[in-house]
Amino acid sequence: MVDVSDSTDIEDGERKLSGAGLAGTNLERAGGYNQRVTLQAIRINGPVTRSELVELTGLTGPAIANITRRLLDTGLIENIGRVQGARGQPAMRFAINPDGRFAIGLNIDRDYVTMVAVDFYGRIKARATTNRKFAMPDEVGAFFRDNLELFFIRDGIPRSKVMGVGIAVPDDLGTIESNDRPPAYEAWAGYDLREMIHAVADYPVFIENDAAAAAIGELQFGHGLQSSNFLYLLVTSGLGAGLVVEGSYFRGAHGRSGELGFLPVSSPLTKAKTLSEVVSVAGLKSHMASRSHPLARLADVEGLQGAAKTACDEWLSLAVEALTGPIISTVYLMDPDAVYIGGRLPRSLIDRMVASLNDAIAARGVKIPPSFRVASAALSADAPAVGAAIMPFSDMLLPNRASLMKAVAAD
């Protein structure tokens, strides 16, 4: 695997004055961070010229020339031609090379496992999934091994260009309360996920909570490109949330921020005691079964009619009622640009939930910023797996607080 970090010192005068936002740094030996900033500017704004990159990053012309040359050499960007200017030679335009790097994402949940390979645009290039309920570690390990090889052979993912493997998994997977959880499932508690991957492939491994992975993916490749403060609600087997503040994922003192699913619920319309028991795939299936309309597949929601559709509408009303208060509280506490909702629910159902939540919040008559909105996430159904795959990119290639702190420490 090619190491694209820059270990060389920055030349004197490389840094120019710049405002807040996407900007490089004038710290010595921070060339790697400036390269990340430049790559991000190309990814978000491309195709762009060197002069445009100077304006976007605040770095000097010579610095941008050096950085773009290195990025071309490593295959992370490509020259897509020249643009005719008013004077002088036509300027080269740079864009991300989507095939320059790839990454693998693995999402493990109580009732399914999904694995994806994504390119540097964040697009899914290969995918595998199984609806195996309470899959054991050895089963997931075999699933990863078999499908990784298929990704290479069948789907043409270059082994040498894979930067790493991200794993998205709910907190307390092996011990989470569930009426039908087999005792053997506790094998996940303390299980070494890195060793599971390294038994198959020697790639860097990144492990994250599933809602956090989805939020990180949304930050880098979704609505987060225009919104630096948001809450991502992930509806899967349970309900999780990821909190992004000033363009960085916020973990909290104990790494447990966003645990909205544990908020208590008290309503005469449901026996549920927590928000996750209502707003989740499990909650939807439980409600439908209680109305004698069990869902064999989530996709069946799209074609419901008559009494079955009425039952689904009842669940949606319960979910909206349960979520409205917590979302309003989030607005007052966090002042986000938006709350994004994604996960495994059919997109049409998420869109209906979003519309109903905006109506319910407006009906409360509360004073919230007029620009705030609840919206469907850009990364939705496979958000945890895609977000997991994006973690290697975020760690090794894109600007983030951790990489800036490394630059500070190098000073």
Tab-separated table of C-alpha atoms in Angstrom:
chain	number	residue	atom	x	y	z
A	1	MET	CA	0.000	0.000	0.000
A	2	VAL	CA	1.367	3.408	-0.921
A	3	ASP	CA	1.932	5.807	1.969
A	4	VAL	CA	0.510	9.115	0.791
A	5	SER	CA	1.348	11.112	3.905
A	6	ASP	CA	3.913	13.854	3.494
A	7	SER	CA	6.842	13.728	5.873
A	8	THR	CA	8.743	16.634	4.350
A	9	ASP	CA	8.974	20.003	6.038
A	10	ILE	CA	6.983	22.887	4.610
A	11	GLU	CA	9.022	25.393	2.702
A	12	ASP	CA	9.425	28.838	4.226
A	13	GLY	CA	6.565	31.094	3.273
A	14	GLU	CA	4.346	28.215	2.160
A	15	ARG	CA	1.402	29.384	4.227
A	16	LYS	CA	-0.712	32.417	3.390
A	17	LEU	CA	-3.227	34.203	5.582
A	18	SER	CA	-6.679	32.636	5.408
A	19	GLY	CA	-10.014	32.854	7.130
A	20	ALA	CA	-11.975	30.195	8.963
A	21	GLY	CA	-13.036	27.007	7.267
A	22	LEU	CA	-11.044	24.884	4.864
A	23	ALA	CA	-7.505	26.094	5.408
A	24	GLY	CA	-3.981	24.807	5.705
A	25	THR	CA	-1.582	25.475	8.529
A	26	ASN	CA	1.778	27.210	8.803
A	27	LEU	CA	3.199	24.763	11.322
A	28	GLU	CA	6.535	23.213	10.429
A	29	ARG	CA	6.423	19.572	9.369
A	30	ALA	CA	2.664	19.901	8.774
A	31	GLY	CA	2.986	19.125	5.071
A	32	GLY	CA	0.835	16.037	5.543
A	33	TYR	CA	-1.997	18.107	6.976
A	34	ASN	CA	-1.784	20.679	4.184
A	35	GLN	CA	-1.904	17.822	1.703
A	36	ARG	CA	-5.090	16.575	3.383
A	37	VAL	CA	-6.640	20.042	3.184
A	38	THR	CA	-5.733	20.351	-0.496
A	39	LEU	CA	-7.094	16.900	-1.291
A	40	GLN	CA	-10.332	17.757	0.500
A	41	ALA	CA	-10.622	21.008	-1.459
A	42	ILE	CA	-10.235	19.102	-4.723
A	43	ARG	CA	-12.716	16.445	-3.596
A	44	ILE	CA	-15.389	18.967	-2.666
A	45	ASN	CA	-14.861	21.604	-5.366
A	46	GLY	CA	-13.230	19.759	-8.269
A	47	PRO	CA	-12.401	20.133	-11.008
A	48	VAL	CA	-10.275	23.043	-9.823
A	49	THR	CA	-7.141	24.863	-10.945
A	50	ARG	CA	-4.084	25.587	-8.818
A	51	SER	CA	-5.037	29.247	-8.510
A	52	GLU	CA	-8.468	28.233	-7.244
A	53	LEU	CA	-6.834	25.916	-4.707
A	54	VAL	CA	-4.731	28.827	-3.443
A	55	GLU	CA	-7.942	30.744	-2.738
A	56	LEU	CA	-9.714	27.742	-1.193
A	57	THR	CA	-6.912	26.652	1.132
A	58	GLY	CA	-4.979	29.836	1.887
A	59	LEU	CA	-1.736	28.102	0.923
A	60	THR	CA	0.776	29.743	-1.398
A	61	GLY	CA	1.100	28.994	-5.095
A	62	PRO	CA	4.425	27.110	-4.728
A	63	ALA	CA	2.969	25.011	-1.905
A	64	ILE	CA	-0.068	24.071	-4.007
A	65	ALA	CA	2.185	23.223	-6.956
A	66	ASN	CA	4.244	20.869	-4.777
A	67	ILE	CA	1.211	19.247	-3.172
A	68	THR	CA	-0.701	18.689	-6.417
A	69	ARG	CA	2.416	17.168	-7.954
A	70	ARG	CA	2.646	14.693	-5.075
A	71	LEU	CA	-1.063	13.885	-5.281
A	72	LEU	CA	-0.724	13.219	-9.007
A	73	ASP	CA	2.284	10.979	-8.393
A	74	THR	CA	0.376	8.889	-5.842
A	75	GLY	CA	-2.665	8.584	-8.113
A	76	LEU	CA	-5.067	10.298	-5.718
A	77	ILE	CA	-5.967	13.038	-8.191
A	78	GLU	CA	-5.938	13.302	-11.960
A	79	ASN	CA	-5.419	16.045	-14.494
A	80	ILE	CA	-8.616	16.299	-16.516
A	81	GLY	CA	-7.454	18.897	-19.004
A	82	ARG	CA	-6.867	22.593	-19.209
A	83	VAL	CA	-9.157	25.586	-19.043
A	84	GLN	CA	-8.524	28.546	-21.328
A	85	GLY	CA	-7.880	31.729	-19.411
A	86	ALA	CA	-7.893	35.325	-20.499
A	87	ARG	CA	-4.085	35.434	-20.573
A	88	GLY	CA	-1.121	33.119	-20.483
A	89	GLN	CA	-1.042	29.350	-20.668
A	90	PRO	CA	-4.267	27.402	-20.094
A	91	ALA	CA	-4.523	26.277	-16.466
A	92	MET	CA	-4.610	22.588	-15.563
A	93	ARG	CA	-7.735	21.330	-13.802
A	94	PHE	CA	-7.549	18.689	-11.095
A	95	ALA	CA	-10.162	16.228	-9.874
A	96	ILE	CA	-10.235	13.267	-7.520
A	97	ASN	CA	-9.240	9.970	-9.086
A	98	PRO	CA	-12.099	7.762	-7.857
A	99	ASP	CA	-10.074	4.633	-8.557
A	100	GLY	CA	-7.010	5.969	-6.765
A	101	ARG	CA	-7.926	4.290	-3.470
A	102	PHE	CA	-10.588	1.922	-2.150
A	103	ALA	CA	-11.691	0.827	1.309
A	104	ILE	CA	-13.790	-1.958	2.813
A	105	GLY	CA	-16.650	-1.444	5.268
A	106	LEU	CA	-18.224	-4.150	7.440
A	107	ASN	CA	-21.422	-3.564	9.430
A	108	ILE	CA	-22.358	-6.177	12.032
A	109	ASP	CA	-25.829	-6.009	13.558
A	110	ARG	CA	-28.087	-8.380	15.462
A	111	ASP	CA	-30.095	-9.450	12.444
A	112	TYR	CA	-27.858	-8.856	9.447
A	113	VAL	CA	-24.295	-8.329	8.259
A	114	THR	CA	-23.343	-6.078	5.331
A	115	MET	CA	-20.004	-5.556	3.632
A	116	VAL	CA	-19.120	-2.989	0.960
A	117	ALA	CA	-16.148	-1.778	-1.033
A	118	VAL	CA	-16.202	1.939	-1.827
A	119	ASP	CA	-14.081	4.111	-4.092
A	120	PHE	CA	-12.669	7.513	-3.167
A	121	TYR	CA	-15.941	9.151	-4.186
A	122	GLY	CA	-17.666	7.069	-1.515
A	123	ARG	CA	-19.544	5.092	-4.156
A	124	ILE	CA	-20.311	1.443	-3.499
A	125	LYS	CA	-18.370	-0.681	-5.993
A	126	ALA	CA	-19.096	-4.078	-4.435
A	127	ARG	CA	-21.629	-5.249	-1.844
A	128	ALA	CA	-22.584	-8.393	0.054
A	129	THR	CA	-25.192	-8.911	2.756
A	130	THR	CA	-26.778	-11.668	4.781
A	131	ASN	CA	-29.891	-11.527	6.940
A	132	ARG	CA	-28.451	-14.046	9.367
A	133	LYS	CA	-29.918	-13.331	12.810
A	134	PHE	CA	-27.458	-13.293	15.697
A	135	ALA	CA	-24.527	-14.294	13.497
A	136	MET	CA	-21.647	-15.636	15.562
A	137	PRO	CA	-18.050	-14.376	15.269
A	138	ASP	CA	-16.860	-17.368	13.255
A	139	GLU	CA	-19.748	-16.918	10.821
A	140	VAL	CA	-18.966	-13.227	10.341
A	141	GLY	CA	-15.284	-14.036	9.892
A	142	ALA	CA	-16.113	-16.546	7.151
A	143	PHE	CA	-18.503	-14.044	5.542
A	144	PHE	CA	-15.753	-11.421	5.463
A	145	ARG	CA	-13.129	-13.832	4.103
A	146	ASP	CA	-15.314	-15.217	1.319
A	147	ASN	CA	-16.675	-11.878	0.156
A	148	LEU	CA	-13.361	-10.049	0.308
A	149	GLU	CA	-12.015	-12.550	-2.193
A	150	LEU	CA	-15.116	-12.075	-4.358
A	151	PHE	CA	-14.621	-8.310	-4.253
A	152	PHE	CA	-11.113	-8.793	-5.616
A	153	ILE	CA	-11.861	-11.472	-8.223
A	154	ARG	CA	-15.452	-10.836	-9.286
A	155	ASP	CA	-15.729	-7.078	-8.801
A	156	GLY	CA	-12.198	-6.065	-9.745
A	157	ILE	CA	-11.264	-4.192	-6.563
A	158	PRO	CA	-7.442	-3.851	-6.678
A	159	ARG	CA	-5.893	-5.444	-3.577
A	160	SER	CA	-2.991	-2.993	-3.572
A	161	LYS	CA	-5.264	0.058	-3.542
A	162	VAL	CA	-7.344	-0.952	-0.505
A	163	MET	CA	-6.419	1.453	2.295
A	164	GLY	CA	-8.039	-0.402	5.159
A	165	VAL	CA	-11.105	-2.027	6.678
A	166	GLY	CA	-13.655	-0.187	8.795
A	167	ILE	CA	-16.047	-2.037	11.093
A	168	ALA	CA	-19.319	-0.537	12.319
A	169	VAL	CA	-20.914	-2.382	15.220
A	170	PRO	CA	-23.506	-1.416	17.860
A	171	ASP	CA	-22.231	-0.861	21.382
A	172	ASP	CA	-22.587	-3.892	23.648
A	173	LEU	CA	-23.455	-6.160	20.715
A	174	GLY	CA	-23.031	-9.403	22.642
A	175	THR	CA	-24.901	-8.319	25.760
A	176	ILE	CA	-27.640	-6.079	24.414
A	177	GLU	CA	-31.055	-6.995	25.816
A	178	SER	CA	-33.256	-9.017	23.488
A	179	ASN	CA	-35.906	-11.615	24.221
A	180	ASP	CA	-34.619	-14.036	21.590
A	181	ARG	CA	-30.860	-13.485	21.949
A	182	PRO	CA	-29.141	-16.879	22.270
A	183	PRO	CA	-26.767	-17.212	25.262
A	184	ALA	CA	-23.881	-18.050	22.919
A	185	TYR	CA	-24.186	-14.572	21.372
A	186	GLU	CA	-22.269	-13.213	24.356
A	187	ALA	CA	-19.181	-14.464	22.528
A	188	TRP	CA	-19.122	-11.010	20.904
A	189	ALA	CA	-18.402	-9.382	24.278
A	190	GLY	CA	-14.708	-8.577	24.208
A	191	TYR	CA	-14.191	-10.339	20.878
A	192	ASP	CA	-11.083	-9.172	18.991
A	193	LEU	CA	-12.455	-7.784	15.723
A	194	ARG	CA	-9.024	-6.696	14.533
A	195	GLU	CA	-7.713	-10.224	14.853
A	196	MET	CA	-10.712	-11.472	12.850
A	197	ILE	CA	-9.736	-9.169	9.964
A	198	HIS	CA	-5.999	-9.766	10.257
A	199	ALA	CA	-6.572	-13.510	10.029
A	200	VAL	CA	-7.719	-12.802	6.463
A	201	ALA	CA	-5.884	-9.656	5.314
A	202	ASP	CA	-3.165	-7.417	6.706
A	203	TYR	CA	-4.986	-4.104	6.310
A	204	PRO	CA	-5.316	-1.357	8.923
A	205	VAL	CA	-8.552	-1.863	10.877
A	206	PHE	CA	-10.806	0.897	12.237
A	207	ILE	CA	-13.668	0.072	14.619
A	208	GLU	CA	-16.544	2.401	15.419
A	209	ASN	CA	-20.066	2.419	16.790
A	210	ASP	CA	-22.535	1.989	13.912
A	211	ALA	CA	-24.279	5.335	14.416
A	212	ALA	CA	-20.916	7.092	14.703
A	213	ALA	CA	-19.740	5.464	11.472
A	214	ALA	CA	-22.914	6.584	9.705
A	215	ALA	CA	-22.443	10.147	10.982
A	216	ILE	CA	-18.779	10.206	9.903
A	217	GLY	CA	-19.798	8.976	6.460
A	218	GLU	CA	-22.479	11.662	6.229
A	219	LEU	CA	-19.929	14.269	7.317
A	220	GLN	CA	-17.353	13.370	4.673
A	221	PHE	CA	-19.494	12.208	1.748
A	222	GLY	CA	-23.061	13.383	2.405
A	223	HIS	CA	-24.892	16.447	3.706
A	224	GLY	CA	-21.932	17.164	5.987
A	225	LEU	CA	-20.173	18.773	3.031
A	226	GLN	CA	-22.608	21.683	3.513
A	227	SER	CA	-23.480	21.230	7.195
A	228	SER	CA	-20.882	21.145	9.977
A	229	ASN	CA	-23.266	20.738	12.942
A	230	PHE	CA	-25.826	17.958	12.840
A	231	LEU	CA	-27.289	14.917	14.524
A	232	TYR	CA	-27.542	11.685	12.540
A	233	LEU	CA	-30.340	9.336	13.645
A	234	LEU	CA	-29.650	5.763	12.559
A	235	VAL	CA	-32.674	3.459	12.498
A	236	THR	CA	-31.556	-0.174	12.388
A	237	SER	CA	-32.380	-3.061	14.740
A	238	GLY	CA	-32.249	-0.389	17.402
A	239	LEU	CA	-31.921	3.402	17.378
A	240	GLY	CA	-28.586	5.168	17.551
A	241	ALA	CA	-27.369	8.686	16.939
A	242	GLY	CA	-24.134	10.338	15.896
A	243	LEU	CA	-23.317	13.909	16.859
A	244	VAL	CA	-21.180	16.167	14.651
A	245	VAL	CA	-20.033	19.498	16.104
A	246	GLU	CA	-18.048	22.050	14.082
A	247	GLY	CA	-17.145	19.453	11.492
A	248	SER	CA	-15.860	16.840	13.951
A	249	TYR	CA	-17.555	13.787	15.387
A	250	PHE	CA	-18.285	14.360	19.096
A	251	ARG	CA	-17.803	11.295	21.318
A	252	GLY	CA	-18.439	12.648	24.790
A	253	ALA	CA	-16.546	11.931	28.011
A	254	HIS	CA	-17.043	8.170	27.801
A	255	GLY	CA	-17.432	7.723	24.048
A	256	ARG	CA	-21.172	7.180	24.414
A	257	SER	CA	-22.666	10.354	22.965
A	258	GLY	CA	-25.830	9.971	20.919
A	259	GLU	CA	-27.435	7.173	22.957
A	260	LEU	CA	-30.927	8.505	22.266
A	261	GLY	CA	-32.331	4.998	22.010
A	262	PHE	CA	-32.172	4.634	25.794
A	263	LEU	CA	-34.348	7.691	26.459
A	264	PRO	CA	-37.497	6.692	28.367
A	265	VAL	CA	-40.847	6.647	26.609
A	266	SER	CA	-44.183	6.946	28.383
A	267	SER	CA	-47.293	6.757	26.241
A	268	PRO	CA	-50.691	5.086	26.676
A	269	LEU	CA	-50.438	4.047	23.019
A	270	THR	CA	-47.458	1.725	23.493
A	271	LYS	CA	-45.935	-0.609	26.068
A	272	ALA	CA	-42.459	0.439	24.998
A	273	LYS	CA	-40.241	1.795	27.753
A	274	THR	CA	-37.430	3.237	25.619
A	275	LEU	CA	-37.229	5.230	22.415
A	276	SER	CA	-35.391	2.386	20.683
A	277	GLU	CA	-38.288	0.008	21.342
A	278	VAL	CA	-40.483	2.291	19.228
A	279	VAL	CA	-38.210	3.899	16.626
A	280	SER	CA	-36.355	0.910	15.196
A	281	VAL	CA	-36.723	-1.921	12.738
A	282	ALA	CA	-37.486	-4.176	15.702
A	283	GLY	CA	-40.121	-1.703	16.894
A	284	LEU	CA	-41.781	-1.575	13.478
A	285	LYS	CA	-41.817	-5.363	13.135
A	286	SER	CA	-43.150	-5.801	16.665
A	287	HIS	CA	-45.962	-3.340	16.045
A	288	MET	CA	-46.920	-4.930	12.734
A	289	ALA	CA	-46.943	-8.400	14.313
A	290	SER	CA	-49.138	-7.138	17.159
A	291	ARG	CA	-51.656	-6.024	14.540
A	292	SER	CA	-51.553	-9.452	12.827
A	293	HIS	CA	-49.606	-8.113	9.835
A	294	PRO	CA	-46.067	-9.459	10.299
A	295	LEU	CA	-43.398	-8.153	7.946
A	296	ALA	CA	-41.335	-10.861	6.281
A	297	ARG	CA	-39.121	-8.224	4.635
A	298	LEU	CA	-38.732	-4.507	5.244
A	299	ALA	CA	-39.187	-3.915	1.520
A	300	ASP	CA	-42.768	-5.181	1.895
A	301	VAL	CA	-43.637	-1.843	3.522
A	302	GLU	CA	-43.719	-0.299	0.049
A	303	GLY	CA	-46.733	-2.355	-1.072
A	304	LEU	CA	-48.876	-2.411	2.071
A	305	GLN	CA	-52.585	-1.837	1.616
A	306	GLY	CA	-55.733	-1.785	3.723
A	307	ALA	CA	-55.400	-2.796	7.365
A	308	ALA	CA	-51.688	-3.535	6.978
A	309	LYS	CA	-51.032	-0.011	5.721
A	310	THR	CA	-53.094	1.373	8.587
A	311	ALA	CA	-50.942	-0.574	11.053
A	312	CYS	CA	-47.770	0.829	9.493
A	313	ASP	CA	-49.217	4.344	9.640
A	314	GLU	CA	-49.964	3.795	13.336
A	315	TRP	CA	-46.341	2.897	13.955
A	316	LEU	CA	-45.168	5.954	12.040
A	317	SER	CA	-47.370	8.192	14.196
A	318	LEU	CA	-45.971	6.580	17.351
A	319	ALA	CA	-42.415	7.040	16.112
A	320	VAL	CA	-42.967	10.698	15.249
A	321	GLU	CA	-44.600	11.385	18.607
A	322	ALA	CA	-41.726	9.699	20.428
A	323	LEU	CA	-39.025	11.541	18.454
A	324	THR	CA	-40.466	15.056	18.418
A	325	GLY	CA	-39.560	15.953	22.008
A	326	PRO	CA	-35.975	14.635	21.860
A	327	ILE	CA	-35.356	16.444	18.579
A	328	ILE	CA	-36.625	19.737	19.988
A	329	SER	CA	-34.387	19.232	23.031
A	330	THR	CA	-31.453	18.585	20.694
A	331	VAL	CA	-32.131	21.862	18.889
A	332	TYR	CA	-32.056	23.812	22.149
A	333	LEU	CA	-28.993	22.019	23.532
A	334	MET	CA	-26.873	21.712	20.395
A	335	ASP	CA	-28.171	24.303	17.902
A	336	PRO	CA	-27.580	22.003	14.896
A	337	ASP	CA	-28.136	22.853	11.260
A	338	ALA	CA	-30.191	19.699	10.864
A	339	VAL	CA	-31.157	16.272	12.100
A	340	TYR	CA	-30.598	13.652	9.405
A	341	ILE	CA	-32.406	10.327	9.497
A	342	GLY	CA	-31.063	7.221	7.794
A	343	GLY	CA	-30.831	3.504	8.292
A	344	ARG	CA	-32.539	0.380	7.086
A	345	LEU	CA	-36.100	1.617	6.800
A	346	PRO	CA	-37.314	1.946	3.190
A	347	ARG	CA	-36.488	5.402	1.847
A	348	SER	CA	-40.166	6.203	1.287
A	349	LEU	CA	-40.888	5.537	4.974
A	350	ILE	CA	-37.943	7.693	6.083
A	351	ASP	CA	-39.164	10.501	3.818
A	352	ARG	CA	-42.646	10.275	5.373
A	353	MET	CA	-41.145	10.281	8.862
A	354	VAL	CA	-39.085	13.372	8.030
A	355	ALA	CA	-42.099	15.266	6.666
A	356	SER	CA	-44.233	14.316	9.678
A	357	LEU	CA	-41.509	15.333	12.136
A	358	ASN	CA	-41.129	18.761	10.557
A	359	ASP	CA	-44.902	19.209	10.757
A	360	ALA	CA	-45.003	17.998	14.377
A	361	ILE	CA	-42.204	20.344	15.438
A	362	ALA	CA	-43.937	23.279	13.751
A	363	ALA	CA	-47.218	22.343	15.449
A	364	ARG	CA	-45.584	22.572	18.893
A	365	GLY	CA	-45.122	26.294	18.323
A	366	VAL	CA	-41.613	26.236	19.766
A	367	LYS	CA	-39.034	28.875	18.951
A	368	ILE	CA	-36.297	27.268	16.859
A	369	PRO	CA	-33.984	28.694	14.178
A	370	PRO	CA	-35.903	29.031	10.900
A	371	SER	CA	-33.104	27.321	8.974
A	372	PHE	CA	-33.225	24.153	11.089
A	373	ARG	CA	-34.697	21.106	9.400
A	374	VAL	CA	-35.184	17.393	9.781
A	375	ALA	CA	-34.093	15.720	6.531
A	376	SER	CA	-33.429	12.323	5.015
A	377	ALA	CA	-29.747	11.421	5.174
A	378	ALA	CA	-27.744	11.283	1.969
A	379	LEU	CA	-26.223	8.011	3.202
A	380	SER	CA	-29.098	5.864	4.338
A	381	ALA	CA	-29.637	2.111	3.893
A	382	ASP	CA	-25.972	1.069	3.951
A	383	ALA	CA	-24.853	4.091	5.956
A	384	PRO	CA	-22.999	2.187	8.716
A	385	ALA	CA	-21.126	-0.006	6.218
A	386	VAL	CA	-20.295	2.921	3.926
A	387	GLY	CA	-19.358	5.067	6.912
A	388	ALA	CA	-17.111	2.279	8.153
A	389	ALA	CA	-15.406	2.108	4.757
A	390	ILE	CA	-14.854	5.859	4.811
A	391	MET	CA	-12.991	5.691	8.136
A	392	PRO	CA	-9.679	4.664	6.511
A	393	PHE	CA	-10.000	7.617	4.108
A	394	SER	CA	-10.806	9.962	6.978
A	395	ASP	CA	-7.918	8.720	9.092
A	396	MET	CA	-5.228	8.615	6.402
A	397	LEU	CA	-6.209	11.110	3.705
A	398	LEU	CA	-8.746	13.721	4.804
A	399	PRO	CA	-8.397	16.630	7.244
A	400	ASN	CA	-9.678	16.029	10.747
A	401	ARG	CA	-8.950	17.223	14.262
A	402	ALA	CA	-6.683	14.260	15.008
A	403	SER	CA	-4.474	14.916	11.989
A	404	LEU	CA	-4.233	18.604	12.910
A	405	MET	CA	-3.205	17.681	16.451
A	406	LYS	CA	-0.459	15.467	15.018
A	407	ALA	CA	0.758	18.454	13.027
A	408	VAL	CA	0.744	20.565	16.201
A	409	ALA	CA	2.653	17.871	18.088
A	410	ALA	CA	5.275	17.791	15.340
A	411	ASP	CA	6.017	21.458	15.815
